[in-house]
Amino acid sequence: MRKPSRHDHAGPDGPVVRTIGATRVYQVGPHGVRGVCDFDLSVAPGEIVGLSGRSGSGKSTALRLVSAIERPDSGRVEFGGRDVWAGVRGSSPQLPRTGYVMPVFQDPTSSLDPRWAIYRSVTEPMTVHRRLARAERVAAARTMLAGVGLEHVDVHALPSQLSGGQCQRVAIVRALSGGPALLVADEPTASLDVTSAAGIMHLLRRTADAGTAIVVVSHDQRVLETLADRILRLEDGLVVQPDQPDQPDRLLSN
Amino acid sequence: MKLRRRTTSNREAADGPRIDAESVLSIRGLRITYGNGGMALRGVDLEVRSGECVALVGESGSGKTTLARAVVGLLPRSARARGSVRLGEREMLGLSDREWRKLRGRTVGFVSQDPFAACDPLRSVGHHVEESWRVHGDRRPPANHLDRLAELGIPHPKEMLRDRPHQWSGGMLQRATTVAASMYDPPLLVADEPTSALDAELADGVLTSLRRAGRSVLLVCHDLDLAAKHSDRIAVMYAGRIVEERDSSQPGQPRHPYSRALLAATPSGGGGLPRELPGTAPGPLEVLQGCAFAGRCTHAGDLCTISTPMLVDDVACHMEHSR
């Protein structure tokens, strides 16, 4: 697993990703428009920034801008201080390097190929630019999976043989295998049990402590409050002042 | 929500089981085995009284959904059930599909987990809502469905109902299926994770409406906070059994070590990361000896690996019983 080096960023403390007035708006059905307006965000290495908001508030669009999947209508998106869309005509941004930003999806069982043994999924990003023998891939997968508490899991197992929480760990390991500077996670715990979700939150925190910047989207304010260093709340495509919601009624607490 | 109850002169009174004022749902010794030999439920006793909302909580694979589906007669054909499920005074286990179709919607309503799977993508949303009374041979809705949709926060329901399911968000579609399931104001409403696709703010509203519409509710929910807020009683499930029952308003820590671990794993907002629960729950194919939780339990003693604790005094734990 490659650790993000300081050359990946503008400087040791420069932001991994910065958006300045990024705007992307589009029409959804006959009932309205969706998107984000004037989205400003800066994430430093090792920082976890949470995006919260109702469905339709623009969280996902904001995340797509941050991960350079979507091109903004106006405004800038900078990776390590460089505008990724400068001088680009098509839809492929100029990344500082391949694997600079990696995604983690909501549903781990559908983000892994159901026909692939998990060692193949985990090591796939490593094989984009170089050929690896099967034995090497298996060994690499074992090492990486052991790092996230999956040492007992058979690397030849299929995703369907794993629990949801285990699959999400595999998906995170796959995202980390290229040593990304930025991890974007869209509702990474929403489809998991509380016990598995707690494990995933620990894993994301450890990943950030190792220097990776993380942007995480969640509709669950409690998840963000425990996990994120900062929370931006979106409403109708605009960042509103992060409000302090009432503490939810706690179950069975003393 | 204003509920317009039908007069009892219709077929509901003739066909449906008589609902006892005390107990709406009574489950005794329910064991369910799937075709592959997996034991989804390993002996469950549960009571839902009139006007009560009981929440089933637990990890996935604990049998919550199987229990909910057994109550509404939607188990797969390969499933074999033993024990007893009584709605009012009528035994529901072993009813034919035909008999179930008459009862579903009138005596027990069902809101499923995935609203998109519940709706035909080629039909309008309105068609699905209408189906809730058409299936019983009624030409007109038993209550004003448009009002009810509007109350659950669907603007311009008349126009919106012409849309296909994919044009709606999962949250909105779930609210439409909730309205459809409670059209006849059934004595019991069974809801399987009805809010997992909704925002927290909307989830509150939907559960409140669900409760008022369904009178008694059996709610499957993995969110402990939401379950506590909207239910009168919580039943914690683990590996096909209920390990603890308690009143939602009861103060203090839960008694079963698994319930405590679930609570510790719930993010509280501030106050550090939630505590991890290492290991996984035993699967349905595993033959269990002793307490199913013993392998992950920090308090387990010798007895725990030998004999299975029964649900006595609302908790199934040897360590609690010997205290």
Coordinates of C-alpha atoms in Angstrom, one line a residue:
Chain A
M1 CA 0.0 0.0 0.0
R2 CA 1.6 3.3 -1.1
K3 CA 1.5 6.0 1.4
P4 CA 0.6 9.5 0.1
S5 CA 3.9 11.4 -0.2
R6 CA 4.4 15.1 0.2
H7 CA 4.8 15.5 -3.5
D8 CA 1.2 14.7 -4.0
H9 CA 0.2 18.0 -2.5
A10 CA 1.1 21.6 -3.1
G11 CA 3.0 21.6 0.2
P12 CA 3.1 19.5 3.3
D13 CA 0.1 21.5 4.7
G14 CA -1.5 22.7 1.4
P15 CA -5.0 21.5 0.8
V16 CA -5.4 18.2 -0.9
V17 CA -8.5 19.5 -2.6
R18 CA -9.9 23.0 -2.8
T19 CA -13.1 24.2 -4.6
I20 CA -13.6 27.9 -5.2
G21 CA -17.2 29.0 -6.1
A22 CA -17.8 25.6 -7.8
T23 CA -21.3 25.6 -9.3
R24 CA -23.1 22.8 -11.1
V25 CA -26.8 22.9 -11.7
Y26 CA -29.1 20.7 -13.7
Q27 CA -32.7 20.1 -14.3
V28 CA -34.3 17.1 -12.7
G29 CA -37.7 16.1 -14.1
P30 CA -40.4 18.7 -14.4
H31 CA -40.4 19.5 -10.7
G32 CA -37.2 21.4 -10.2
V33 CA -33.5 21.9 -10.5
R34 CA -30.8 20.3 -8.4
G35 CA -27.1 20.9 -7.8
V36 CA -24.8 23.1 -5.8
C37 CA -24.0 26.8 -6.0
D38 CA -20.8 28.6 -5.0
F39 CA -19.4 25.6 -3.2
D40 CA -16.2 26.5 -1.3
L41 CA -14.3 23.7 0.4
S42 CA -10.7 23.1 1.4
V43 CA -9.5 19.8 2.8
A44 CA -6.1 19.4 4.4
P45 CA -4.2 16.1 4.6
G46 CA -5.4 14.0 7.4
E47 CA -8.6 15.9 7.8
I48 CA -12.2 14.5 7.6
V49 CA -14.8 16.9 6.3
G50 CA -18.5 15.9 6.5
L51 CA -21.2 17.0 4.2
S52 CA -24.7 16.8 5.6
G53 CA -28.1 17.7 4.3
R54 CA -31.4 16.3 3.2
S55 CA -31.9 14.3 0.0
G56 CA -31.9 16.7 -2.9
S57 CA -29.8 19.3 -1.0
G58 CA -26.8 18.8 -3.4
K59 CA -24.6 16.6 -1.2
S60 CA -23.9 14.1 -4.0
T61 CA -23.3 16.8 -6.6
A62 CA -20.9 18.5 -4.2
L63 CA -19.1 15.1 -3.8
R64 CA -19.0 14.6 -7.5
L65 CA -17.4 18.0 -8.0
V66 CA -14.9 17.3 -5.2
S67 CA -13.9 14.0 -6.7
A68 CA -13.6 15.5 -10.2
I69 CA -16.2 13.1 -11.6
E70 CA -18.4 16.1 -12.6
R71 CA -17.2 19.3 -14.3
P72 CA -18.4 22.5 -12.7
D73 CA -20.4 24.9 -14.8
S74 CA -18.3 27.7 -13.2
G75 CA -15.7 27.9 -10.5
R76 CA -12.6 25.9 -9.9
V77 CA -11.7 22.6 -8.5
E78 CA -8.0 22.3 -7.4
F79 CA -6.1 19.1 -6.6
G80 CA -2.9 20.0 -4.8
G81 CA -3.1 23.6 -5.9
R82 CA -3.7 22.9 -9.6
D83 CA -7.0 23.5 -11.4
V84 CA -7.9 20.0 -12.7
W85 CA -10.2 21.3 -15.4
A86 CA -7.8 24.0 -16.8
G87 CA -7.2 23.4 -20.5
V88 CA -9.3 20.3 -20.5
R89 CA -12.0 20.1 -23.2
G90 CA -13.6 16.7 -22.4
S91 CA -14.8 15.0 -19.3
S92 CA -11.4 13.6 -18.1
P93 CA -9.8 15.9 -15.5
Q94 CA -6.0 16.4 -15.2
L95 CA -5.2 14.6 -12.0
P96 CA -1.8 15.0 -10.3
R97 CA -1.5 11.3 -10.7
T98 CA -3.7 8.3 -11.2
G99 CA -5.4 7.2 -8.1
Y100 CA -5.1 10.6 -6.5
V101 CA -8.8 10.4 -5.5
M102 CA -10.6 7.2 -4.7
P103 CA -14.3 6.6 -4.0
V104 CA -16.1 4.4 -1.4
F105 CA -19.7 3.7 -2.1
Q106 CA -22.8 3.3 0.0
D107 CA -23.6 -0.3 -0.9
P108 CA -20.5 -2.5 -0.5
T109 CA -22.1 -5.6 -1.9
S110 CA -22.9 -3.9 -5.2
S111 CA -19.7 -2.0 -5.5
L112 CA -17.7 -5.2 -5.6
D113 CA -17.9 -7.5 -8.6
P114 CA -20.0 -10.5 -7.4
R115 CA -18.1 -12.9 -9.6
W116 CA -14.6 -11.9 -8.5
A117 CA -12.8 -13.3 -5.5
I118 CA -12.1 -10.5 -3.1
Y119 CA -8.3 -10.6 -3.7
R120 CA -9.0 -9.6 -7.3
S121 CA -11.2 -6.7 -6.4
V122 CA -8.7 -5.5 -3.7
T123 CA -5.7 -5.6 -6.0
E124 CA -7.4 -4.3 -9.2
P125 CA -6.2 -0.7 -8.8
M126 CA -2.6 -2.0 -8.5
T127 CA -2.8 -3.8 -11.8
V128 CA -3.9 -0.9 -13.9
H129 CA -0.4 0.0 -14.9
R130 CA 1.6 -3.2 -14.2
R131 CA 1.1 -6.8 -14.5
L132 CA 1.1 -8.8 -11.3
A133 CA 1.2 -12.6 -10.9
R134 CA -1.7 -14.2 -9.2
A135 CA 0.4 -15.3 -6.2
E136 CA 1.6 -11.7 -5.8
R137 CA -1.9 -10.4 -5.9
V138 CA -3.0 -12.9 -3.3
A139 CA -0.1 -12.1 -1.1
A140 CA -0.7 -8.3 -1.4
A141 CA -4.4 -8.8 -0.7
R142 CA -3.6 -10.8 2.4
T143 CA -1.3 -8.1 3.8
M144 CA -3.8 -5.3 3.1
L145 CA -6.8 -7.2 4.5
A146 CA -4.9 -8.1 7.6
G147 CA -4.4 -4.3 8.2
V148 CA -8.1 -3.8 8.6
G149 CA -8.9 -6.7 10.8
L150 CA -9.9 -9.2 8.0
E151 CA -7.0 -11.6 8.5
H152 CA -9.4 -14.5 9.0
V153 CA -11.2 -13.9 5.8
D154 CA -10.4 -16.2 2.9
V155 CA -9.1 -14.0 0.0
H156 CA -10.6 -16.5 -2.5
A157 CA -14.1 -15.9 -1.1
L158 CA -16.7 -14.1 -3.1
P159 CA -18.4 -10.9 -1.8
S160 CA -21.6 -12.9 -1.2
Q161 CA -19.8 -15.0 1.3
L162 CA -18.9 -11.9 3.4
S163 CA -21.1 -9.8 5.7
G164 CA -21.9 -6.2 4.7
G165 CA -19.4 -4.8 7.1
Q166 CA -16.7 -7.1 5.8
C167 CA -17.5 -6.1 2.2
Q168 CA -17.3 -2.4 3.1
R169 CA -13.8 -3.0 4.6
V170 CA -12.8 -4.8 1.4
A171 CA -14.1 -1.8 -0.6
I172 CA -12.1 0.6 1.6
V173 CA -9.0 -1.5 1.3
R174 CA -9.4 -1.5 -2.5
A175 CA -9.8 2.3 -2.5
L176 CA -6.6 2.6 -0.3
S177 CA -4.5 0.2 -2.3
G178 CA -3.4 3.0 -4.7
G179 CA -2.4 5.3 -1.8
P180 CA -4.9 8.0 -2.6
A181 CA -4.4 11.5 -1.3
L182 CA -8.2 12.0 -1.1
L183 CA -10.9 9.5 -0.2
V184 CA -14.5 10.4 -1.0
A185 CA -17.1 8.3 0.8
D186 CA -20.8 8.6 -0.1
E187 CA -22.8 7.3 2.9
P188 CA -20.2 4.6 3.7
T189 CA -22.2 3.4 6.8
A190 CA -25.8 3.8 5.7
S191 CA -26.3 0.2 4.6
L192 CA -24.5 -1.3 7.5
D193 CA -25.5 -2.5 11.0
V194 CA -24.5 -0.2 13.9
T195 CA -21.8 -2.6 15.0
S196 CA -20.3 -2.9 11.5
A197 CA -20.7 0.9 11.0
A198 CA -18.7 1.5 14.2
G199 CA -15.8 -0.6 12.8
I200 CA -15.9 1.3 9.5
M201 CA -15.8 4.7 11.3
H202 CA -12.7 3.5 13.2
L203 CA -11.1 2.5 10.0
L204 CA -11.8 5.8 8.3
R205 CA -10.4 7.7 11.3
R206 CA -7.2 5.5 11.2
T207 CA -6.9 6.2 7.5
A208 CA -7.1 9.9 8.0
D209 CA -4.6 9.7 10.9
A210 CA -2.2 8.2 8.4
G211 CA -2.5 11.3 6.2
T212 CA -5.3 10.8 3.8
A213 CA -7.8 13.5 3.4
I214 CA -11.4 12.3 3.5
V215 CA -14.7 13.8 2.4
V216 CA -17.7 11.9 3.8
V217 CA -21.3 12.4 2.9
S218 CA -24.0 11.2 5.3
H219 CA -27.6 12.1 6.1
D220 CA -27.0 10.9 9.6
Q221 CA -25.8 13.8 11.7
R222 CA -24.7 11.6 14.5
V223 CA -22.3 9.7 12.2
L224 CA -20.7 13.0 11.0
E225 CA -20.5 14.5 14.5
T226 CA -18.5 11.5 15.8
L227 CA -16.4 11.1 12.7
A228 CA -15.7 14.4 11.0
D229 CA -13.4 17.3 12.1
R230 CA -15.7 19.8 10.3
I231 CA -19.2 19.5 9.0
L232 CA -20.7 21.5 6.1
R233 CA -24.4 21.5 5.9
L234 CA -26.0 21.9 2.5
E235 CA -29.5 23.2 1.9
D236 CA -30.9 23.6 -1.6
G237 CA -27.5 23.6 -3.1
L238 CA -26.0 26.2 -0.7
V239 CA -23.7 25.7 2.2
V240 CA -25.5 27.0 5.3
Q241 CA -23.9 27.7 8.6
P242 CA -23.3 24.3 10.3
D243 CA -26.1 24.3 12.9
Q244 CA -26.0 22.4 16.1
P245 CA -29.0 20.1 16.0
D246 CA -30.7 19.0 19.2
Q247 CA -29.2 15.8 20.7
P248 CA -31.4 13.0 19.6
D249 CA -33.3 11.3 22.4
R250 CA -30.9 8.6 23.5
L251 CA -32.1 5.1 23.9
L252 CA -31.6 3.4 27.3
S253 CA -28.9 5.8 28.3
N254 CA -28.1 6.6 31.9
Chain B
M1 CA -54.1 12.2 10.8
K2 CA -57.8 12.0 10.6
L3 CA -58.9 8.4 10.3
R4 CA -62.1 7.6 8.7
R5 CA -63.0 4.2 9.9
R6 CA -65.2 2.0 7.7
T7 CA -68.5 0.8 9.1
T8 CA -68.4 -2.8 10.2
S9 CA -71.2 -3.8 7.9
N10 CA -68.7 -4.7 5.2
R11 CA -66.9 -8.0 4.6
E12 CA -64.1 -7.1 7.1
A13 CA -66.3 -8.2 10.0
A14 CA -67.4 -11.4 8.3
D15 CA -64.0 -12.6 6.9
G16 CA -61.4 -11.1 9.2
P17 CA -60.3 -12.7 12.4
R18 CA -61.8 -11.1 15.6
I19 CA -59.1 -8.9 17.1
D20 CA -58.8 -9.3 20.8
A21 CA -58.6 -6.0 22.6
E22 CA -55.6 -7.2 24.7
S23 CA -53.3 -9.0 22.3
V24 CA -53.2 -8.1 18.6
L25 CA -50.3 -10.4 17.7
S26 CA -49.2 -13.4 19.7
I27 CA -46.2 -15.5 18.6
R28 CA -45.3 -18.7 20.4
G29 CA -42.2 -20.9 19.9
L30 CA -41.8 -19.8 16.3
R31 CA -39.0 -21.6 14.4
I32 CA -38.4 -21.0 10.8
T33 CA -36.1 -23.1 8.6
Y34 CA -35.3 -22.1 5.0
G35 CA -34.9 -24.6 2.2
N36 CA -31.1 -24.8 2.5
G37 CA -31.4 -25.8 6.2
G38 CA -30.7 -22.3 7.5
M39 CA -32.4 -21.6 10.8
A40 CA -33.6 -18.1 10.5
L41 CA -35.7 -18.2 13.7
R42 CA -34.7 -20.5 16.6
G43 CA -37.7 -20.2 18.9
V44 CA -39.3 -16.7 19.3
D45 CA -42.1 -15.7 21.7
L46 CA -43.5 -12.2 21.2
E47 CA -46.6 -10.3 22.1
V48 CA -48.0 -7.1 20.5
R49 CA -50.8 -5.6 22.5
S50 CA -53.5 -3.3 21.2
G51 CA -52.3 0.2 20.6
E52 CA -48.7 -0.8 21.1
C53 CA -45.6 -0.3 18.9
V54 CA -43.0 -3.0 19.3
A55 CA -39.6 -2.4 17.7
L56 CA -37.4 -5.3 16.6
V57 CA -33.7 -4.4 16.6
G58 CA -30.6 -6.3 15.9
E59 CA -27.8 -6.9 13.3
S60 CA -28.6 -8.1 9.8
G61 CA -29.1 -11.8 9.8
S62 CA -30.6 -11.8 13.3
G63 CA -34.0 -12.8 11.9
K64 CA -35.9 -9.5 12.2
T65 CA -37.1 -9.5 8.6
T66 CA -38.0 -13.2 8.7
L67 CA -40.1 -12.6 11.8
A68 CA -41.8 -9.6 10.1
R69 CA -42.5 -11.6 6.9
A70 CA -43.9 -14.6 8.9
V71 CA -46.5 -12.3 10.5
V72 CA -47.7 -11.1 7.1
G73 CA -47.5 -14.5 5.3
L74 CA -44.8 -13.5 2.9
L75 CA -42.2 -16.2 3.6
P76 CA -40.7 -18.0 0.6
R77 CA -42.3 -21.3 -0.3
S78 CA -39.2 -23.2 0.8
A79 CA -39.5 -21.9 4.4
R80 CA -40.8 -24.3 7.0
A81 CA -42.4 -22.8 10.1
R82 CA -43.2 -24.4 13.4
G83 CA -44.9 -22.9 16.4
S84 CA -47.8 -20.4 16.4
V85 CA -48.5 -17.0 15.0
R86 CA -51.9 -15.6 16.1
L87 CA -53.4 -12.4 14.9
G88 CA -56.2 -11.8 17.4
E89 CA -57.6 -15.2 17.9
R90 CA -56.9 -16.7 14.5
E91 CA -53.9 -18.9 13.8
M92 CA -52.1 -17.6 10.8
L93 CA -49.4 -20.3 10.2
G94 CA -50.3 -22.6 7.4
L95 CA -52.9 -20.3 5.7
S96 CA -53.0 -20.6 1.9
D97 CA -51.8 -17.7 -0.3
R98 CA -55.5 -17.2 -1.2
E99 CA -56.5 -16.8 2.4
W100 CA -53.6 -14.5 3.0
R101 CA -54.5 -12.2 0.1
K102 CA -57.9 -11.6 1.7
L103 CA -56.4 -10.7 5.0
R104 CA -53.4 -8.7 4.0
G105 CA -54.3 -5.0 4.1
R106 CA -57.3 -5.5 6.3
T107 CA -56.1 -7.3 9.4
V108 CA -52.4 -6.7 8.8
G109 CA -50.7 -4.2 6.6
F110 CA -47.1 -4.5 5.4
V111 CA -44.6 -1.9 4.4
S112 CA -41.5 -3.5 2.9
Q113 CA -37.9 -2.6 3.0
D114 CA -37.3 -1.5 -0.6
P115 CA -40.1 0.6 -2.1
F116 CA -38.6 0.2 -5.6
A117 CA -38.8 -3.5 -5.4
A118 CA -42.4 -3.3 -4.1
C119 CA -43.5 -1.3 -7.2
D120 CA -43.8 -2.4 -10.8
P121 CA -41.6 0.1 -12.7
L122 CA -44.0 0.0 -15.7
R123 CA -47.0 1.2 -13.7
S124 CA -47.7 4.6 -12.2
V125 CA -47.4 5.2 -8.5
G126 CA -51.1 5.9 -8.4
H127 CA -51.7 2.3 -9.7
H128 CA -49.9 0.9 -6.7
V129 CA -51.8 2.9 -4.2
E130 CA -55.1 2.0 -5.9
E131 CA -54.1 -1.7 -5.9
S132 CA -54.5 -1.7 -2.1
W133 CA -58.3 -1.5 -2.4
R134 CA -58.7 -3.1 -5.9
V135 CA -57.2 -6.3 -4.6
H136 CA -60.1 -6.5 -2.2
G137 CA -62.6 -5.9 -5.0
D138 CA -63.4 -2.3 -4.0
R139 CA -63.8 0.3 -6.7
R140 CA -63.4 3.3 -4.4
P141 CA -60.8 4.0 -1.8
P142 CA -61.9 3.3 1.8
A143 CA -60.4 6.7 2.9
N144 CA -59.1 9.7 1.1
H145 CA -55.7 8.6 -0.2
L146 CA -54.8 12.0 -1.6
D147 CA -55.2 13.6 1.8
R148 CA -53.1 11.0 3.4
L149 CA -50.4 11.4 0.9
A150 CA -50.4 15.1 1.4
E151 CA -50.2 14.7 5.1
L152 CA -47.0 12.6 4.7
G153 CA -45.5 15.5 2.8
I154 CA -46.1 14.6 -0.9
P155 CA -47.0 17.9 -2.7
H156 CA -49.7 17.8 -5.4
P157 CA -50.4 14.1 -4.9
K158 CA -53.0 14.0 -7.6
E159 CA -50.5 15.0 -10.3
M160 CA -47.5 13.2 -8.7
L161 CA -49.4 9.9 -8.7
R162 CA -49.2 9.8 -12.5
D163 CA -45.4 9.4 -12.3
R164 CA -43.6 6.1 -12.6
P165 CA -41.8 4.9 -9.4
H166 CA -38.3 5.8 -10.8
Q167 CA -39.3 9.4 -11.0
W168 CA -39.9 9.5 -7.3
S169 CA -37.2 9.4 -4.6
G170 CA -37.0 6.3 -2.4
G171 CA -38.3 8.3 0.5
M172 CA -41.4 9.6 -1.3
L173 CA -42.2 6.2 -2.7
Q174 CA -41.9 4.7 0.8
R175 CA -44.4 7.2 2.0
A176 CA -46.8 6.2 -0.8
T177 CA -46.5 2.5 0.1
T178 CA -47.1 3.4 3.8
V179 CA -50.3 5.1 2.8
A180 CA -51.3 2.0 0.6
A181 CA -50.6 -0.4 3.5
S182 CA -52.7 1.5 6.0
M183 CA -55.6 2.3 3.7
Y184 CA -58.0 0.0 5.6
D185 CA -56.6 1.1 9.0
P186 CA -55.6 -2.5 9.9
P187 CA -55.3 -3.4 13.6
L188 CA -51.6 -4.3 13.0
L189 CA -49.1 -2.7 10.7
V190 CA -45.9 -4.5 10.1
A191 CA -43.1 -2.3 8.8
D192 CA -39.7 -3.7 7.7
E193 CA -37.1 -0.9 8.0
P194 CA -39.6 1.6 6.5
T195 CA -37.3 4.5 6.9
S196 CA -33.9 3.2 5.9
A197 CA -34.2 5.2 2.7
L198 CA -35.4 8.4 4.3
D199 CA -33.8 11.4 5.9
A200 CA -33.8 11.6 9.6
E201 CA -36.2 14.5 9.7
L202 CA -38.7 12.7 7.3
A203 CA -38.2 9.4 9.1
D204 CA -39.7 10.9 12.2
G205 CA -42.8 12.1 10.4
V206 CA -43.3 8.8 8.6
L207 CA -43.0 6.7 11.8
T208 CA -45.4 9.0 13.6
S209 CA -48.0 8.8 10.8
L210 CA -47.4 5.0 10.5
R211 CA -48.1 4.6 14.1
R212 CA -51.3 6.7 14.1
A213 CA -52.6 4.9 11.0
G214 CA -51.8 1.4 12.1
R215 CA -52.8 1.5 15.7
S216 CA -50.6 -1.4 16.7
V217 CA -47.2 -1.6 14.9
L218 CA -44.5 -4.2 14.6
L219 CA -41.5 -2.2 13.5
V220 CA -38.3 -3.6 12.2
C221 CA -35.6 -1.0 12.7
H222 CA -31.8 -1.1 12.9
D223 CA -31.6 2.5 14.3
L224 CA -31.7 2.2 18.1
D225 CA -32.5 5.9 18.6
L226 CA -35.3 5.9 16.2
A227 CA -36.7 2.7 17.6
A228 CA -36.6 4.1 21.1
K229 CA -38.3 7.3 20.1
H230 CA -41.2 5.7 18.3
S231 CA -41.9 2.4 20.1
D232 CA -43.3 1.4 23.4
R233 CA -41.2 -1.7 23.7
I234 CA -38.0 -2.9 22.1
A235 CA -37.1 -6.5 21.4
V236 CA -33.5 -7.1 20.7
M237 CA -32.8 -10.1 18.4
Y238 CA -29.6 -12.1 18.0
A239 CA -29.1 -15.2 15.9
G240 CA -32.8 -16.0 15.5
R241 CA -33.8 -15.4 19.1
I242 CA -35.1 -12.5 21.2
V243 CA -32.4 -11.9 23.8
E244 CA -33.9 -9.0 25.6
E245 CA -37.2 -7.1 25.8
R246 CA -37.6 -3.8 27.6
D247 CA -39.8 -0.7 27.7
S248 CA -38.4 2.1 25.5
S249 CA -38.8 4.6 28.3
Q250 CA -37.0 2.5 30.9
P251 CA -34.0 4.3 32.2
G252 CA -30.6 2.8 32.7
Q253 CA -28.3 0.5 30.7
P254 CA -29.8 -2.6 29.0
R255 CA -29.2 -5.8 30.7
H256 CA -28.1 -8.2 28.0
P257 CA -24.4 -7.8 27.0
Y258 CA -25.4 -7.8 23.3
S259 CA -27.9 -5.0 23.8
R260 CA -25.2 -3.0 25.7
A261 CA -22.7 -3.6 22.8
L262 CA -25.3 -2.5 20.3
L263 CA -25.8 0.7 22.3
A264 CA -22.1 1.3 22.6
A265 CA -21.7 1.0 18.8
T266 CA -24.3 3.6 18.1
P267 CA -22.7 6.9 17.2
S268 CA -23.9 9.5 19.8
G269 CA -22.6 12.7 18.1
G270 CA -19.6 14.0 20.0
G271 CA -17.9 12.1 22.8
G272 CA -15.5 10.0 20.6
L273 CA -16.0 7.2 18.2
P274 CA -18.5 4.4 19.0
R275 CA -17.2 1.2 20.3
E276 CA -16.5 -1.7 17.9
L277 CA -18.0 -5.1 18.5
P278 CA -15.5 -7.6 17.2
G279 CA -16.5 -10.8 15.5
T280 CA -19.6 -11.7 13.6
A281 CA -22.9 -13.3 14.6
P282 CA -23.3 -17.0 14.0
G283 CA -25.0 -17.7 10.6
P284 CA -28.3 -19.5 10.2
L285 CA -26.5 -22.7 9.1
E286 CA -24.5 -23.0 12.3
V287 CA -25.7 -25.4 14.9
L288 CA -25.5 -23.6 18.2
Q289 CA -24.7 -25.0 21.6
G290 CA -25.1 -22.7 24.5
C291 CA -25.6 -18.9 24.2
A292 CA -25.2 -17.7 20.6
F293 CA -23.5 -14.6 21.9
A294 CA -20.9 -16.4 24.1
G295 CA -18.1 -16.1 21.5
R296 CA -18.3 -12.3 21.4
C297 CA -19.3 -11.8 25.0
T298 CA -16.8 -10.3 27.5
H299 CA -18.8 -11.7 30.5
A300 CA -19.3 -15.3 29.2
G301 CA -18.8 -18.0 31.8
D302 CA -18.7 -21.8 31.6
L303 CA -22.4 -22.2 31.6
C304 CA -22.8 -19.9 28.6
T305 CA -21.0 -22.4 26.3
I306 CA -23.1 -25.3 27.4
S307 CA -26.7 -24.4 27.8
T308 CA -28.9 -22.0 25.9
P309 CA -30.3 -19.2 28.1
M310 CA -34.1 -18.8 28.0
L311 CA -35.9 -15.5 27.9
V312 CA -36.8 -15.2 31.6
D313 CA -37.6 -11.9 33.3
D314 CA -37.2 -10.2 29.9
V315 CA -33.6 -11.1 29.4
A316 CA -31.9 -14.3 28.0
C317 CA -28.5 -14.3 29.7
H318 CA -27.1 -16.7 32.3
M319 CA -25.0 -14.0 33.9
E320 CA -28.0 -11.8 34.4
H321 CA -30.1 -14.7 35.7
S322 CA -27.6 -15.7 38.3
R323 CA -27.2 -12.1 39.5

